[in-house]
Coordinates of C-alpha atoms in Angstrom, one line a residue:
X1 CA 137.3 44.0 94.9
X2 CA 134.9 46.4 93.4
X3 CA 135.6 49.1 95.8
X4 CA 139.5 48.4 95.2
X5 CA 139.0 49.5 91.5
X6 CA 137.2 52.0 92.3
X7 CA 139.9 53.5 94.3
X8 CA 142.5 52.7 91.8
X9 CA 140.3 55.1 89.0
X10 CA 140.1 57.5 91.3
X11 CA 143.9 57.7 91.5
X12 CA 143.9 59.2 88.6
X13 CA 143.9 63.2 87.9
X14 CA 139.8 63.5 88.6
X15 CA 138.1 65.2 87.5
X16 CA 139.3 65.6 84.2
X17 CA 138.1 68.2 81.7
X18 CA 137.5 68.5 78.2
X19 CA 136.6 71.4 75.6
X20 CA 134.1 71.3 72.9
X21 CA 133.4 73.5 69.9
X22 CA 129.5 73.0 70.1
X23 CA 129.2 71.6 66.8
X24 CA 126.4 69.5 66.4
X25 CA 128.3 65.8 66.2
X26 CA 129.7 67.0 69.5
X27 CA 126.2 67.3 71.6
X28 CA 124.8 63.8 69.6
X29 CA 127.9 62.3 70.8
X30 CA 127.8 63.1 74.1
X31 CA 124.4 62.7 74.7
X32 CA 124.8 59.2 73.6
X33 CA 127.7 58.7 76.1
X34 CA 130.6 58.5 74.0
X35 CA 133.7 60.4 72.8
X36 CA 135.4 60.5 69.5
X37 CA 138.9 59.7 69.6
X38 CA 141.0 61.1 66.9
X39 CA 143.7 59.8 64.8
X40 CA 147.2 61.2 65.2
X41 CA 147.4 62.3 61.5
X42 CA 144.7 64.3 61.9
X43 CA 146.4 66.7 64.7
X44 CA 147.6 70.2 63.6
X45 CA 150.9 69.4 65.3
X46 CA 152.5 67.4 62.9
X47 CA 155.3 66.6 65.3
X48 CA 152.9 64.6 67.2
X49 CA 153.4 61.0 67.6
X50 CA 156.5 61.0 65.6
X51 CA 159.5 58.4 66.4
X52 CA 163.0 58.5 65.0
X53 CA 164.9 55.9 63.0
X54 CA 168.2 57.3 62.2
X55 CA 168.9 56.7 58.4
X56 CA 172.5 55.5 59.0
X57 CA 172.4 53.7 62.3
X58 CA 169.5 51.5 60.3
X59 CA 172.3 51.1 57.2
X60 CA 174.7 50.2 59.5
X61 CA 172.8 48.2 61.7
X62 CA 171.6 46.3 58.3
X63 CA 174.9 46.0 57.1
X64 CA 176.0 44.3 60.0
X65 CA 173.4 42.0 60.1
X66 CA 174.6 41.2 56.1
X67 CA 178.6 40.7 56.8
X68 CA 178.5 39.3 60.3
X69 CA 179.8 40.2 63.5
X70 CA 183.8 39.7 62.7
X71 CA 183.7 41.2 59.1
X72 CA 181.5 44.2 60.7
X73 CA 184.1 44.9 62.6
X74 CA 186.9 44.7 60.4
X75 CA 185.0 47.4 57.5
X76 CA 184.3 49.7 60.3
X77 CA 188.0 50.2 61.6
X78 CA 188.7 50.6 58.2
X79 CA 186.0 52.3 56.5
X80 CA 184.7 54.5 59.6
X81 CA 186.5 57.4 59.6
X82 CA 184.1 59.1 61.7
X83 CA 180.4 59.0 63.1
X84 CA 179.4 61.1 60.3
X85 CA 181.1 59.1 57.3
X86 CA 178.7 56.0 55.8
X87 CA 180.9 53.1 56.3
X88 CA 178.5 51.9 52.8
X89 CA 179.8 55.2 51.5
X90 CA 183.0 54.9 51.7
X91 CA 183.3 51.2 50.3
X92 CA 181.6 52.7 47.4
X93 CA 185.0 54.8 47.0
X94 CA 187.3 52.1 47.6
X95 CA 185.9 49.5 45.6
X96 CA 186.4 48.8 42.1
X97 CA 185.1 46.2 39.4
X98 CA 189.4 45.3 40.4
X99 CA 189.7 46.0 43.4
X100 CA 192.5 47.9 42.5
X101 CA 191.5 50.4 45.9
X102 CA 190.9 47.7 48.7
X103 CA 193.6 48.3 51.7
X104 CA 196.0 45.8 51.6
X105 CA 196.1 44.8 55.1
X106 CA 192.6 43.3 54.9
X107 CA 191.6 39.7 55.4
X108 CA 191.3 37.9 52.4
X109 CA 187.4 37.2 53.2
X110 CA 186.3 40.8 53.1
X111 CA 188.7 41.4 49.7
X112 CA 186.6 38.7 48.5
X113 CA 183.2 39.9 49.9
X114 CA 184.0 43.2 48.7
X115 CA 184.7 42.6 45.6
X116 CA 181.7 39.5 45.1
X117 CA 179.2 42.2 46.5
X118 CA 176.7 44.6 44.1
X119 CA 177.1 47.2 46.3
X120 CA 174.7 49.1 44.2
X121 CA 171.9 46.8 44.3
X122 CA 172.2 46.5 48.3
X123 CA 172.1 50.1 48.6
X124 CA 168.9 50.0 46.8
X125 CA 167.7 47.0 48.9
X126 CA 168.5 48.4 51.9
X127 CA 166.5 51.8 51.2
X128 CA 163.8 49.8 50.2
X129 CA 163.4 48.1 53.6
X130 CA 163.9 51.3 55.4
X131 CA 161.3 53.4 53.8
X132 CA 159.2 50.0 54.1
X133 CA 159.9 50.1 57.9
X134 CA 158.9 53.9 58.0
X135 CA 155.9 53.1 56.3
X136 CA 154.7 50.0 58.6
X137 CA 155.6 52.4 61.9
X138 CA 153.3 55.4 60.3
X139 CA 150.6 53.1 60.3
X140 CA 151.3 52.0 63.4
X141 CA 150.7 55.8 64.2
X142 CA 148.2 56.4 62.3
X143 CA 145.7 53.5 64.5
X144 CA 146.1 54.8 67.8
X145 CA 142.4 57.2 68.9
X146 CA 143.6 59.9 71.3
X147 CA 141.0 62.2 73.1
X148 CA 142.5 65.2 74.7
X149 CA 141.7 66.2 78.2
X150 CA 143.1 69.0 80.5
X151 CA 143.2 68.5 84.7
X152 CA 142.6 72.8 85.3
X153 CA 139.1 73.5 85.6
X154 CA 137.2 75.2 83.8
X155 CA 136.7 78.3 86.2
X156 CA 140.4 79.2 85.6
X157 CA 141.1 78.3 82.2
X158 CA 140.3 81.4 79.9
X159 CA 143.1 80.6 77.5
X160 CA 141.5 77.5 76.3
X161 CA 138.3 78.4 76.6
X162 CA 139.3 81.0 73.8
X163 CA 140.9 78.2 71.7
X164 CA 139.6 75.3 72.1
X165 CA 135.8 77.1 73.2
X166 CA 135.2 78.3 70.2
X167 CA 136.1 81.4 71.7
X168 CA 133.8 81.3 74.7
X169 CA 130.6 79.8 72.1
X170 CA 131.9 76.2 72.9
X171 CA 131.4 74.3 76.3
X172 CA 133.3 72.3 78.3
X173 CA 133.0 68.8 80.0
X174 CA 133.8 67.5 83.2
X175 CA 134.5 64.0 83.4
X176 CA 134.8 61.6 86.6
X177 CA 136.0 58.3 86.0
X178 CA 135.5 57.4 89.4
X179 CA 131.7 57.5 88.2
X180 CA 129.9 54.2 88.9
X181 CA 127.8 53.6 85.6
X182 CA 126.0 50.0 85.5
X183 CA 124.5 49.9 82.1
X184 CA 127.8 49.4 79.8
X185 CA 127.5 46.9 77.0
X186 CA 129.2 43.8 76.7
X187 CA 131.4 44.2 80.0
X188 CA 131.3 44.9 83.6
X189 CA 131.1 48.4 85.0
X190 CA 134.1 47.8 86.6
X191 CA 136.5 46.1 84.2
X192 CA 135.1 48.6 81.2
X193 CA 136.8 51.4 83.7
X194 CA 140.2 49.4 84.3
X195 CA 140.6 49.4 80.8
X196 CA 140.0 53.2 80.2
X197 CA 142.2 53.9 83.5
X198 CA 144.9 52.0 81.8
X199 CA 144.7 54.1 78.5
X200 CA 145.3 57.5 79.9
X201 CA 148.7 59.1 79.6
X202 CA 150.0 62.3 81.2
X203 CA 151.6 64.3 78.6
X204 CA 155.6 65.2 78.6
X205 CA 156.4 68.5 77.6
X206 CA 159.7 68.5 75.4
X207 CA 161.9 71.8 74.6
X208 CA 162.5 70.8 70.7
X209 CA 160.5 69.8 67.4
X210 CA 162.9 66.7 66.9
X211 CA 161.2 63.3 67.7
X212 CA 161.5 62.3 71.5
X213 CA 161.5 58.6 71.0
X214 CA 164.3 56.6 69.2
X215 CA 163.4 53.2 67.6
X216 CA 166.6 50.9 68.8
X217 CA 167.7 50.0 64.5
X218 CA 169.0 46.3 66.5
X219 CA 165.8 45.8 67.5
X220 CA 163.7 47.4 64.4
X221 CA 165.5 44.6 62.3
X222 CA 164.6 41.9 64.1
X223 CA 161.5 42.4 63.8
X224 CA 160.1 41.1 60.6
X225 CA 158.7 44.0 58.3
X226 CA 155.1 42.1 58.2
X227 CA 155.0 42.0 62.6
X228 CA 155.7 45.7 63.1
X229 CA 151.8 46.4 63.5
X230 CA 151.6 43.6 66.4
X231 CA 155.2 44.5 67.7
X232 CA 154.8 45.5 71.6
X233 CA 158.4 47.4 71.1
X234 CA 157.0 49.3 68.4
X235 CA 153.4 49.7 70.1
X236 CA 154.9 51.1 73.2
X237 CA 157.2 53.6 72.0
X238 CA 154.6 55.1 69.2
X239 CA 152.6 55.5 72.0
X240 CA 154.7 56.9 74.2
X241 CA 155.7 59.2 71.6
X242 CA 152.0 60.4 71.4
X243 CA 152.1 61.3 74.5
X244 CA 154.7 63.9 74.3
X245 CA 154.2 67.8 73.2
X246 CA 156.4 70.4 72.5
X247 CA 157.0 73.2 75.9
X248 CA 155.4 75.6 74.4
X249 CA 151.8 73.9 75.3
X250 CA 152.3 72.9 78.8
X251 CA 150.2 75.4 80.2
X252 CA 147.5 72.9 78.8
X253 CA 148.7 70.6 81.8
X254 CA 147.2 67.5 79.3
X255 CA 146.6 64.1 79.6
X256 CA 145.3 61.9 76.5
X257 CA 143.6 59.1 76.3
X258 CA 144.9 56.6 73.8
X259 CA 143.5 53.7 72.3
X260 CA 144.3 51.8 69.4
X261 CA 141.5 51.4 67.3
X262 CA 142.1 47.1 66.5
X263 CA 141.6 46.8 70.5
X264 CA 139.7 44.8 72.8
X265 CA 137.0 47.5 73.0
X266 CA 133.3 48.2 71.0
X267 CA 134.0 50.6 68.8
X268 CA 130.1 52.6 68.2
X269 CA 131.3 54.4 65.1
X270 CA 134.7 54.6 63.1
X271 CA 135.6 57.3 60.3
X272 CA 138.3 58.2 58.3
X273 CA 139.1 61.0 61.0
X274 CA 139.1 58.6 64.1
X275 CA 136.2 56.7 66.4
X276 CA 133.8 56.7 68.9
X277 CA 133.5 54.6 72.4
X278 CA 131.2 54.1 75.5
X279 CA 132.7 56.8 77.8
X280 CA 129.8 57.5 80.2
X281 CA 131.3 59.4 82.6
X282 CA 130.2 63.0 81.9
X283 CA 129.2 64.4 85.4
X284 CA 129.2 68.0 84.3
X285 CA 128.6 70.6 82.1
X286 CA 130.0 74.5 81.5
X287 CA 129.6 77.0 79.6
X288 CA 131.5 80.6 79.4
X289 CA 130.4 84.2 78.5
X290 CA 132.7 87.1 77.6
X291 CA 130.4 89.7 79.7
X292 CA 129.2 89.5 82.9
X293 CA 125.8 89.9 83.7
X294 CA 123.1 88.2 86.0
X295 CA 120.5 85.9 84.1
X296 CA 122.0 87.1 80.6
X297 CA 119.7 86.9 77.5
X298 CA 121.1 85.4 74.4
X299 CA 121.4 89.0 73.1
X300 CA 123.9 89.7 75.9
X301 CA 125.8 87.1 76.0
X302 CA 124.7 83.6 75.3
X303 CA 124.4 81.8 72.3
X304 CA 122.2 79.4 70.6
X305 CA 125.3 76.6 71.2
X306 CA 124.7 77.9 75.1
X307 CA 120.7 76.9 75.3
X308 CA 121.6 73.4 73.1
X309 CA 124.2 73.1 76.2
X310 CA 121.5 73.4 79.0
X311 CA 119.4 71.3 76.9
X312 CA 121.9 68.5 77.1
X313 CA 122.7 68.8 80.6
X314 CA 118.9 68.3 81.4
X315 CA 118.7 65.5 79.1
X316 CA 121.5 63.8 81.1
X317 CA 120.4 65.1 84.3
X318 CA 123.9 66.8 85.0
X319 CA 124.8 69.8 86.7
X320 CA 125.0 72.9 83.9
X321 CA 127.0 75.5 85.0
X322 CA 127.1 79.1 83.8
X323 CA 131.0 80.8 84.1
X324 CA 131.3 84.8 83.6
X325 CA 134.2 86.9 83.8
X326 CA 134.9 88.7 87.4
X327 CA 136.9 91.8 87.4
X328 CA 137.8 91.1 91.8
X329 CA 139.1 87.5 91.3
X330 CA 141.6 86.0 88.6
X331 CA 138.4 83.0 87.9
X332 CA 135.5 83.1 86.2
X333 CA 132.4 83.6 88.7
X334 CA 129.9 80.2 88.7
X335 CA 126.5 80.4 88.6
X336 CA 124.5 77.5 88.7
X337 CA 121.7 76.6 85.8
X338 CA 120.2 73.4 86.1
X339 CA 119.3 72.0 87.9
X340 CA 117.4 74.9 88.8
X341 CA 118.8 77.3 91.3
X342 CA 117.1 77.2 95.0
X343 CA 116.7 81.2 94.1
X344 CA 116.3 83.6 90.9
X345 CA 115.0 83.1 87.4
X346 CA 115.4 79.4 86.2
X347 CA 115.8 78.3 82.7
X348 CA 112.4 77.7 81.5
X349 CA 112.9 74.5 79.3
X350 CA 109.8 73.8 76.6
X351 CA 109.4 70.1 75.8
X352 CA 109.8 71.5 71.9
X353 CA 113.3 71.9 73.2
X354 CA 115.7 70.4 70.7
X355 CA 119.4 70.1 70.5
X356 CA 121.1 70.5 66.9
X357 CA 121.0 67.1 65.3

């Protein structure tokens, strides 16, 4: 059975890579074994995470559910002119405190309704419970933890290594979830990795900036206002929609892991910005300079973030990797620095060696 799981992680895009600043919450964070998921609202894509409920599908919809099925029918062959005209709009214009306006050849049951109704205070009901609904969905959004992860290597990704490296000061992770780990709190090894396997998403890549998932208005209001935040429809298709990004960053070849941050999992620190969870499956460790030169000093090439980075990696005891730019191939050239290479200068660490936090 354990071998069976095993497999099943392993199914998954592996390794799988991710890019850090090198600020100093980043290297305490991963030295304790966890990553910080972040909250959706927190993105600089806006777009993200978005879903759609169309304005006047949800009046109609909520009208329908008012009048009935047979009555429904009946104002929309008379009030529905088109798909663009609000059927609620146009029995504003043909109603009167008389009635004087109503089409003749109506049923005597929607004269009456029509004329019995404050369409004026429904209108402002019904807005009400929309803008409530948009509100309950956009918190639904705003509890989901995604961490971001790429499936290209490090050694051919110079384009993010400029953005989301900190323009080559950074580092970058390399995470195998295959990784057996047997000191997880709370849980088995095994099950804690079924549950992160069934988290990821591989990111869709959509053409426009409109929202890619529709919420079904039919289904929205039968779901009462107070359930949205335990509603699987809901659940599935604001995550789903968090999983999609527009074309223009599919080079990024993403997947995300999203959690939300009420579920069955310890949670080791939560902020306004997102949380943090047991993740210990760091394997490896990069980072990149913009010159290329053997056994480069700080002053040419590496930064302070660099030595905190080779720090870490012996701390962890996980292969640290140097990447330099090679004018023969179209990828970086990799030199191995810890742990120490069979030949050449090694990186002499000091036990007054101290990472940034």
């Amino acid at each position: 059975m354990r071998l069976m799981k095993i497999k099943m992680l392993d199914k998954l895009y592996h390794p799988i890579y991710s890019f850090y600043r090198g600020k100093p919450y980043d290297f305490s964070t991963l030295e304790n074994q966890e990553i910080f998921l972040s909250y959706a609202d927190t993105f600089n894509d806006k777009f993200e995470g978005s879903v759609f409920v169309d304005c006047k599908e949800f009046e109609e919809q909520y009208l329908h559910n008012f009048v009935g099925d047979c009555y429904f029918q009946e104002l929309s062959s008379k009030f529905k002119f088109c798909k663009d005209i609000s059927i609620l709009d146009e029995i504003f214009i043909h109603t009167d405190v008389n009635g004087l306006s109503i089409p003749n050849d109506m049923s005597m049951g929607i004269k009456e309704l029509l004329i019995h109704t404050d369409w004026k205070k429904f209108k402002n009901r019904l807005e009400k419970t929309y803008q409530k609904y948009l509100c309950e969905i956009d918190k639904v959004r705003k509890s989901f933890g995604i961490k971001c992860f790429t499936v290209i290597p490090p050694e051919t990704n110079s384009i993010m290594w400029a953005y989301y490296g900190n323009n080559y000061k950074g580092f970058c992770c390399n995470f195998s979830l295959g990784k057996i780990v047997y000191d997880l709190p709370s849980s088995r090894c095994d099950e804690y990795g079924k549950f992160i396997y069934e988290h990821f998403e591989k990111v869709k890549y959509k053409d426009n900036f409109a929202p890619s998932i529709k919420i079904d208005c039919f289904k929205l209001l039968e779901i009462p206002i107070d359930k949205i935040k335990c509603s699987p429809y809901i659940l599935d298709a604001v995550k789903k929609s968090l999983a999609i990004k527009q074309s223009q960053w599919k080079h990024e070849k993403e997947i995300r892991l999203i959690i939300k941050d009420d579920e069955n999992i310890e949670i080791a620190e939560r902020t306004k910005h997102g949380f943090k969870i047991r993740f210990p499956y760091l394997s490896e460790i990069s980072y990149c300079c913009k010159k290329s030169h053997p056994f480069l000093s700080e002053e040419k090439g590496e930064s302070k973030k660099h030595e905190h980075v080779k720090i870490l990696a012996k701390r962890l005891n996980l292969i640290c990797k140097r990447l330099t730019p090679s004018r023969e191939k179209k990828i970086f050239n990799v030199e191995q620095v810890f742990p120490y290479p069979p030949k050449g200068i090694a990186y002499d660490y000091s036990p007054d060696d101290e990472l940034p936090f």
